[in-house]
Amino acid sequence: MKKILDLLSEEMGKAFEAAGYDKTLGRVTLSNRPDLCEYQCNGAMAGAKKYKKAPIMIANDVAAKLAESDVFQEITAVPPGFLNLKLSKQYLLRVMNTMRTEPKFGLEMPQHPQKIMIDYGGANVAKPLHVGHLRPAIIGESIKRICRYAGNECIGDVHLGDWGLPIGQVITELQERRPELVYFDENYEGEYPKEPPFTEEEFGVIYPLASAKSKENPEYKARAMEATLKFQSGVRGYRALWKHILDVSKVDLKKNYDNLNVEFDLWKGESDVHELIPEMVAYMKDNGYAYISEGALVVDVKEETDTKEIPPCMILKSDGAALYNTTDLATIMERMRLYSPDEIIYITDKRQELYFEQVFRCARKTKLVKPETRLKFLGHGTMNGNDGKPFKTRDGGVMKLENLIQETKDEMYRKIREGREMPEEEALAVADTVALSALKYGDLSNQASKDYVFDIDRFTSFEGDTGPYILYTIVRIKSILNKYKEQGGTLENLTLLEAGNQSEKELEMALVQFNTMLLSAAEEIAPHKVCAYIYDLANAFNHFYHETKILAEENAAKRESLIALLALTRDVLETCIDLLGFSAPEKM
Ligand code: ARG
């Protein structure tokens, strides 16, 4: 099924044509005066010049042609030349029935599905996840789900930072504590133990300690850098430790991402491409893209049209070491070889924007990608505290993601306990589910590039533009549907009738916007559009609910039709929250 606005525009275009005007003037949009009409068309105004006629005359001609149309119930030409439109209930019913019967609510699938790789999450091995990792994880997850739902093939990759200094720091601290470990014995030639030489708990304290020492003590830092170089260059014992650290870290990261309902198709990282780097460097040199500047190997990426300075992209430092750039470019090379994506989308903090601009230009210039490959960067803003500064713990430290999630769960549990009778265990489980909605919706309802304030009180509220409000609405619908079943009704083969009252019609009109919303959310990689849509939909539903007898409706056919409407509303809402990466409980 086409988008509703396209369907209406087609109908309107036919009327323009029948009245002797250009059919492209028949573009229909949502009304910006909902008090007067539901949709509108301003084509008569646009055509006035071309046809040398007063717009109202054109509008009148077109309105006359639509008098017989069963799509519109009301067409009014109003000065100076607007066409104000109201949909007919029977037409709305037809669209609703298509939504109810076709897969994905009648969403049109693309003729050429795209292969899209989404690089998000970006956790760094050895370091615990902190609140800064929340946004790329949940925004990326949602974008992946939205683009996939829109009919594309999507591959999500966590792209771990697993090749850098933090690991060297952990190794250094380990050596401080246990120099006798076989990994540090240069003469050892046997197999290394399968079990890591540290417990998970110990691992948790080692990194913060090592990182602090590194900051204070230059000699310690030099050793950490040396250890980094050793594991990178393949010194056996160091490489074996690197592998232990990677494995232990991944278990912990998986647990954290699982808790957030974030799942990656690929658990690759910077380390996966280190063997590709020499080949890539040789290729860039041989083809004259890269040259030595002040000892370093660089590729120029500035362009004539630049208004700000874009520095060259550094491929190797003067000591021959690879950089963040280098692994990102080699990763592009690997991705093209293994997956050949049409598009790669990167989601990180917007402070990496210039960096990605350089990387993208370099990849294009050196032809690591095809001319038509799209490289997109979505930079997100920061999550701030009430003081407007990046969110911190009460004592000013960096907050671990785990703790932020726990705090949200605790607050949600408190609110659920207030005034609700629910067994303890159930309350805890419900609090977990609802807390995730609070956290994710609180984030995703903002345009990704904007900063926002983490306001736990507002995010966990059951009222207003929040995750819990959306879930509350879904649970309300589910409970009515359950009662209907308890009373002997079934949800199979329901027949929907034309809308009765105005609030019912408005609910239907909100539902039929689904396609338009989804395609634009996918095209603009904008999860906030899904949030805005379900907020409007939930409001339309609650308004309808307060004005309409549902289970108490005496006319059985009408009652069945209302139930059909509820079932569709529930399905659309549940589909949308799944696209945002959370789910609704049965009760709350
Ligand atoms: N690990 C990086 C960081 O913490 C984020 C990785 C983003 N993805 C990428 N391909 N560079 O900043």
Coordinates of C-alpha atoms in Angstrom, one line a residue, residues 77-397:
A77 CA -12.7 25.6 -1.4
V78 CA -11.9 28.6 0.8
P79 CA -10.5 31.9 -0.1
P80 CA -7.9 32.7 -1.3
G81 CA -7.8 29.2 -2.8
F82 CA -7.2 26.5 -0.2
L83 CA -8.9 23.1 -0.6
N84 CA -9.8 21.9 2.9
L85 CA -10.4 18.2 3.1
K86 CA -12.0 15.6 5.3
L87 CA -11.7 11.9 4.6
S88 CA -14.8 9.8 4.2
K89 CA -15.2 7.1 6.8
Q90 CA -15.7 4.4 4.2
Y91 CA -12.4 5.3 2.5
L92 CA -10.7 5.3 5.9
L93 CA -12.2 1.9 6.5
R94 CA -10.7 0.6 3.3
V95 CA -7.2 1.8 4.2
M96 CA -7.6 0.4 7.7
N97 CA -8.6 -3.0 6.3
T98 CA -5.5 -3.0 4.1
M99 CA -3.4 -2.2 7.2
R100 CA -5.1 -5.0 9.1
T101 CA -4.6 -7.7 6.5
E102 CA -1.3 -7.0 4.7
P103 CA 2.1 -7.8 6.2
K104 CA 3.8 -4.9 8.1
F105 CA 0.5 -3.0 8.0
G106 CA 0.8 -2.6 4.3
L107 CA 4.2 -1.0 4.3
E108 CA 5.6 -0.9 0.8
M109 CA 8.8 -2.8 0.4
P110 CA 11.7 -1.2 -1.5
Q111 CA 12.3 -2.3 -5.1
H112 CA 16.0 -2.4 -4.4
P113 CA 16.6 -3.4 -0.8
Q114 CA 19.9 -1.9 0.5
K115 CA 22.6 -3.6 2.4
I116 CA 23.3 -1.4 5.3
M117 CA 26.1 -1.8 7.9
I118 CA 25.6 0.0 11.2
D119 CA 28.6 0.6 13.3
Y120 CA 27.4 1.4 16.8
G121 CA 28.0 0.7 20.4
G122 CA 31.8 1.2 20.1
A123 CA 32.7 -0.1 23.6
N124 CA 36.3 -0.2 24.6
V125 CA 37.7 -3.5 25.9
A126 CA 39.0 -3.5 29.4
K127 CA 37.1 -0.4 30.4
P128 CA 33.7 -0.6 32.0
L129 CA 30.8 0.8 30.0
H130 CA 29.9 4.2 31.3
V131 CA 26.9 6.5 30.6
G132 CA 28.6 7.8 27.4
H133 CA 28.1 4.4 25.9
L134 CA 24.3 4.5 26.4
R135 CA 23.4 6.8 23.5
P136 CA 25.4 5.1 20.6
A137 CA 24.1 1.7 21.8
I138 CA 20.4 2.6 21.9
I139 CA 20.3 4.9 19.0
G140 CA 22.2 2.5 16.8
E141 CA 20.0 -0.4 17.8
S142 CA 16.9 1.5 17.0
I143 CA 18.2 2.6 13.6
K144 CA 19.1 -0.9 12.8
R145 CA 15.6 -2.2 13.6
I146 CA 13.9 0.7 11.7
C147 CA 16.0 0.2 8.5
R148 CA 15.5 -3.5 8.7
Y149 CA 11.8 -3.2 9.1
A150 CA 11.7 -0.9 6.1
G151 CA 12.9 -3.9 4.0
N152 CA 16.7 -3.5 4.0
E153 CA 19.4 -6.0 4.9
C154 CA 21.0 -4.6 8.0
I155 CA 24.2 -5.7 9.8
G156 CA 25.0 -4.3 13.2
D157 CA 28.6 -4.3 14.2
V158 CA 29.8 -3.3 17.7
H159 CA 33.3 -2.3 16.4
L160 CA 35.1 -2.8 19.8
G161 CA 38.0 -0.7 20.7
D162 CA 40.2 -3.7 21.4
W163 CA 43.6 -2.7 20.1
G164 CA 44.7 0.2 22.2
L165 CA 46.3 1.6 25.3
P166 CA 43.7 0.4 27.9
I167 CA 44.8 -3.1 27.3
G168 CA 48.4 -2.2 27.6
Q169 CA 47.6 -0.6 30.9
V170 CA 45.8 -3.7 32.2
I171 CA 48.8 -5.8 31.2
T172 CA 51.2 -3.4 33.0
E173 CA 49.2 -3.5 36.2
L174 CA 49.1 -7.3 36.0
Q175 CA 52.9 -7.4 35.7
E176 CA 53.2 -5.1 38.7
R177 CA 51.1 -7.5 40.7
R178 CA 52.4 -10.8 39.4
P179 CA 55.7 -10.5 37.6
E180 CA 56.1 -14.3 37.9
L181 CA 53.3 -15.0 35.5
V182 CA 54.5 -17.2 32.6
Y183 CA 53.2 -14.7 30.1
F184 CA 56.1 -12.4 31.1
D185 CA 58.8 -15.1 30.7
E186 CA 60.5 -14.4 27.4
N187 CA 62.0 -17.9 27.3
Y188 CA 58.7 -19.7 27.8
E189 CA 57.8 -21.8 24.8
G190 CA 54.9 -23.9 26.0
E191 CA 51.2 -23.4 25.7
Y192 CA 49.6 -20.7 27.8
P193 CA 46.8 -21.6 30.3
K194 CA 43.2 -21.6 29.0
E195 CA 41.9 -19.8 32.1
P196 CA 42.7 -16.1 32.5
P197 CA 45.2 -15.2 35.2
F198 CA 42.7 -12.9 37.0
T199 CA 39.1 -13.2 38.3
E200 CA 36.4 -11.1 36.9
E201 CA 36.3 -9.1 40.1
E202 CA 40.0 -8.4 40.0
F203 CA 39.7 -7.4 36.4
G204 CA 37.1 -4.8 37.3
V205 CA 39.5 -3.0 39.6
I206 CA 42.6 -3.3 37.6
Y207 CA 41.7 -1.0 34.8
P208 CA 40.6 2.1 36.8
L209 CA 43.8 1.7 38.9
A210 CA 46.1 1.3 35.9
S211 CA 44.5 4.3 34.1
A212 CA 44.9 6.5 37.2
K213 CA 48.5 5.5 37.6
S214 CA 49.2 6.1 34.0
K215 CA 47.9 9.7 34.3
E216 CA 50.1 10.4 37.4
N217 CA 53.2 8.6 36.5
P218 CA 55.0 9.1 33.1
E219 CA 57.3 6.1 33.7
Y220 CA 54.2 3.8 34.2
K221 CA 52.6 5.2 31.1
A222 CA 55.7 4.6 29.1
R223 CA 55.6 1.0 30.2
A224 CA 51.9 0.7 29.4
M225 CA 52.7 2.0 25.9
E226 CA 55.4 -0.5 25.5
A227 CA 53.1 -3.3 26.6
T228 CA 50.6 -2.0 24.0
L229 CA 53.2 -2.2 21.3
K230 CA 54.2 -5.7 22.4
F231 CA 50.8 -7.2 22.2
Q232 CA 50.1 -5.4 18.9
S233 CA 53.3 -6.6 17.4
G234 CA 52.6 -10.2 18.4
V235 CA 54.9 -10.9 21.3
R236 CA 53.4 -14.3 22.3
G237 CA 52.8 -13.8 26.1
Y238 CA 51.4 -10.4 25.6
R239 CA 49.2 -11.5 22.8
A240 CA 47.9 -14.3 25.0
L241 CA 47.1 -11.9 27.7
W242 CA 45.4 -9.6 25.2
K243 CA 43.1 -12.6 24.3
H244 CA 42.2 -13.3 27.9
I245 CA 41.3 -9.6 28.4
L246 CA 39.3 -9.6 25.3
D247 CA 37.4 -12.7 26.2
V248 CA 36.6 -11.7 29.8
S249 CA 35.6 -8.2 28.7
K250 CA 33.3 -9.5 26.0
V251 CA 31.4 -11.6 28.4
D252 CA 30.8 -8.5 30.6
L253 CA 30.0 -6.3 27.6
K254 CA 27.5 -8.9 26.3
K255 CA 25.7 -9.0 29.6
N256 CA 25.5 -5.2 29.7
Y257 CA 24.2 -4.9 26.1
D258 CA 21.8 -7.8 26.8
N259 CA 20.3 -5.8 29.7
L260 CA 19.8 -2.9 27.3
N261 CA 18.2 -5.2 24.7
V262 CA 20.9 -4.3 22.3
E263 CA 22.1 -7.1 20.1
F264 CA 24.9 -7.1 17.5
D265 CA 25.2 -9.3 14.5
L266 CA 28.9 -8.9 14.5
W267 CA 31.3 -8.6 17.5
K268 CA 34.2 -7.4 15.5
G269 CA 36.7 -4.9 16.6
E270 CA 39.8 -2.8 15.7
S271 CA 41.9 -5.9 16.2
D272 CA 40.2 -7.8 13.4
V273 CA 41.9 -5.7 10.8
H274 CA 45.4 -5.3 12.1
E275 CA 46.8 -7.7 9.6
L276 CA 45.2 -5.8 6.7
I277 CA 47.1 -2.6 7.6
P278 CA 50.4 -3.3 5.9
E279 CA 48.5 -4.2 2.7
M280 CA 46.4 -1.1 2.9
V281 CA 49.4 1.1 3.6
A282 CA 51.3 -0.3 0.6
Y283 CA 48.3 0.2 -1.6
M284 CA 48.0 3.8 -0.6
K285 CA 51.7 4.4 -1.2
D286 CA 51.9 2.6 -4.5
N287 CA 49.0 4.5 -5.9
G288 CA 50.4 7.8 -4.9
Y289 CA 47.7 8.7 -2.4
A290 CA 49.8 8.7 0.7
Y291 CA 53.1 10.6 1.2
I292 CA 55.4 11.3 4.1
S293 CA 55.0 14.6 5.9
E294 CA 57.1 15.4 8.9
G295 CA 57.9 11.7 9.3
A296 CA 54.3 10.6 9.3
L297 CA 52.4 9.0 6.4
V298 CA 49.4 11.1 5.4
V299 CA 46.7 11.4 2.8
D300 CA 45.5 14.9 1.9
V301 CA 41.7 15.2 2.1
K302 CA 41.0 18.9 1.8
E303 CA 38.7 20.1 -1.0
E304 CA 38.5 23.4 -2.8
T305 CA 35.0 24.1 -1.5
D306 CA 36.0 23.7 2.2
T307 CA 35.2 26.7 4.4
K308 CA 37.0 25.3 7.4
E309 CA 40.4 23.6 7.5
I310 CA 40.3 19.9 7.0
P311 CA 43.7 18.5 8.1
P312 CA 45.3 15.6 6.2
C313 CA 44.3 12.1 7.3
M314 CA 47.2 10.5 9.2
I315 CA 47.7 6.8 8.3
L316 CA 50.9 6.0 10.2
K317 CA 52.6 8.0 13.0
S318 CA 56.3 8.8 12.5
D319 CA 57.2 5.8 14.7
G320 CA 55.2 3.6 12.4
A321 CA 52.4 3.0 14.8
A322 CA 48.8 2.7 13.5
L323 CA 46.1 5.1 14.7
Y324 CA 42.4 5.1 15.2
N325 CA 42.1 6.4 11.6
T326 CA 44.2 3.5 10.3
T327 CA 42.0 0.8 11.9
D328 CA 38.8 2.6 10.7
L329 CA 40.1 2.7 7.1
A330 CA 41.2 -0.9 7.2
T331 CA 37.8 -1.8 8.6
I332 CA 36.2 -0.1 5.6
M333 CA 38.4 -2.1 3.3
E334 CA 37.4 -5.3 5.1
R335 CA 33.7 -4.5 5.1
M336 CA 33.8 -3.9 1.4
R337 CA 35.5 -7.2 0.8
L338 CA 33.4 -9.3 3.1
Y339 CA 30.0 -7.7 2.9
S340 CA 30.0 -5.2 0.1
P341 CA 27.5 -2.9 1.7
D342 CA 25.6 -0.1 -0.1
E343 CA 25.8 2.1 2.9
I344 CA 27.7 2.2 6.2
I345 CA 26.2 4.3 9.0
Y346 CA 28.4 5.3 12.0
I347 CA 26.9 6.3 15.3
T348 CA 29.1 8.0 17.8
D349 CA 29.4 11.2 19.8
K350 CA 29.1 14.2 17.5
R351 CA 32.6 15.3 18.6
Q352 CA 33.9 12.7 16.2
E353 CA 32.3 14.5 13.2
L354 CA 35.5 16.0 11.8
Y355 CA 37.3 12.8 12.3
F356 CA 34.8 10.9 10.3
E357 CA 34.7 13.5 7.6
Q358 CA 38.5 12.9 7.2
V359 CA 38.1 9.1 7.2
F360 CA 35.2 9.3 4.6
R361 CA 37.1 11.6 2.3
C362 CA 40.2 9.4 2.6
A363 CA 38.2 6.2 1.9
R364 CA 36.7 7.9 -1.2
K365 CA 39.9 9.4 -2.5
T366 CA 41.8 6.2 -2.1
K367 CA 38.9 4.2 -3.6
L368 CA 38.5 1.9 -0.7
V369 CA 34.8 2.2 -1.4
K370 CA 32.8 2.4 -4.7
P371 CA 31.7 5.8 -5.9
E372 CA 28.1 5.0 -5.1
T373 CA 28.8 3.6 -1.6
R374 CA 27.2 5.9 1.0
L375 CA 29.1 6.6 4.1
K376 CA 27.0 8.4 6.8
F377 CA 27.8 9.7 10.1
L378 CA 25.2 10.3 12.8
G379 CA 26.7 12.3 15.7
H380 CA 24.7 12.2 18.9
G381 CA 24.6 14.9 21.6
T382 CA 25.5 14.4 25.2
M383 CA 23.3 13.2 28.0
N384 CA 23.5 15.9 30.6
G385 CA 22.7 16.1 34.3
N386 CA 20.4 18.8 35.8
D387 CA 23.3 21.2 35.8
G388 CA 23.5 21.0 32.0
K389 CA 26.9 19.4 32.0
P390 CA 27.6 15.8 31.0
F391 CA 26.0 13.4 33.4
K392 CA 28.1 12.5 36.5
T393 CA 27.7 10.5 39.7
R394 CA 26.8 12.4 42.8
D395 CA 30.4 12.8 43.8
G396 CA 31.3 14.0 40.3
G397 CA 32.8 10.8 38.8

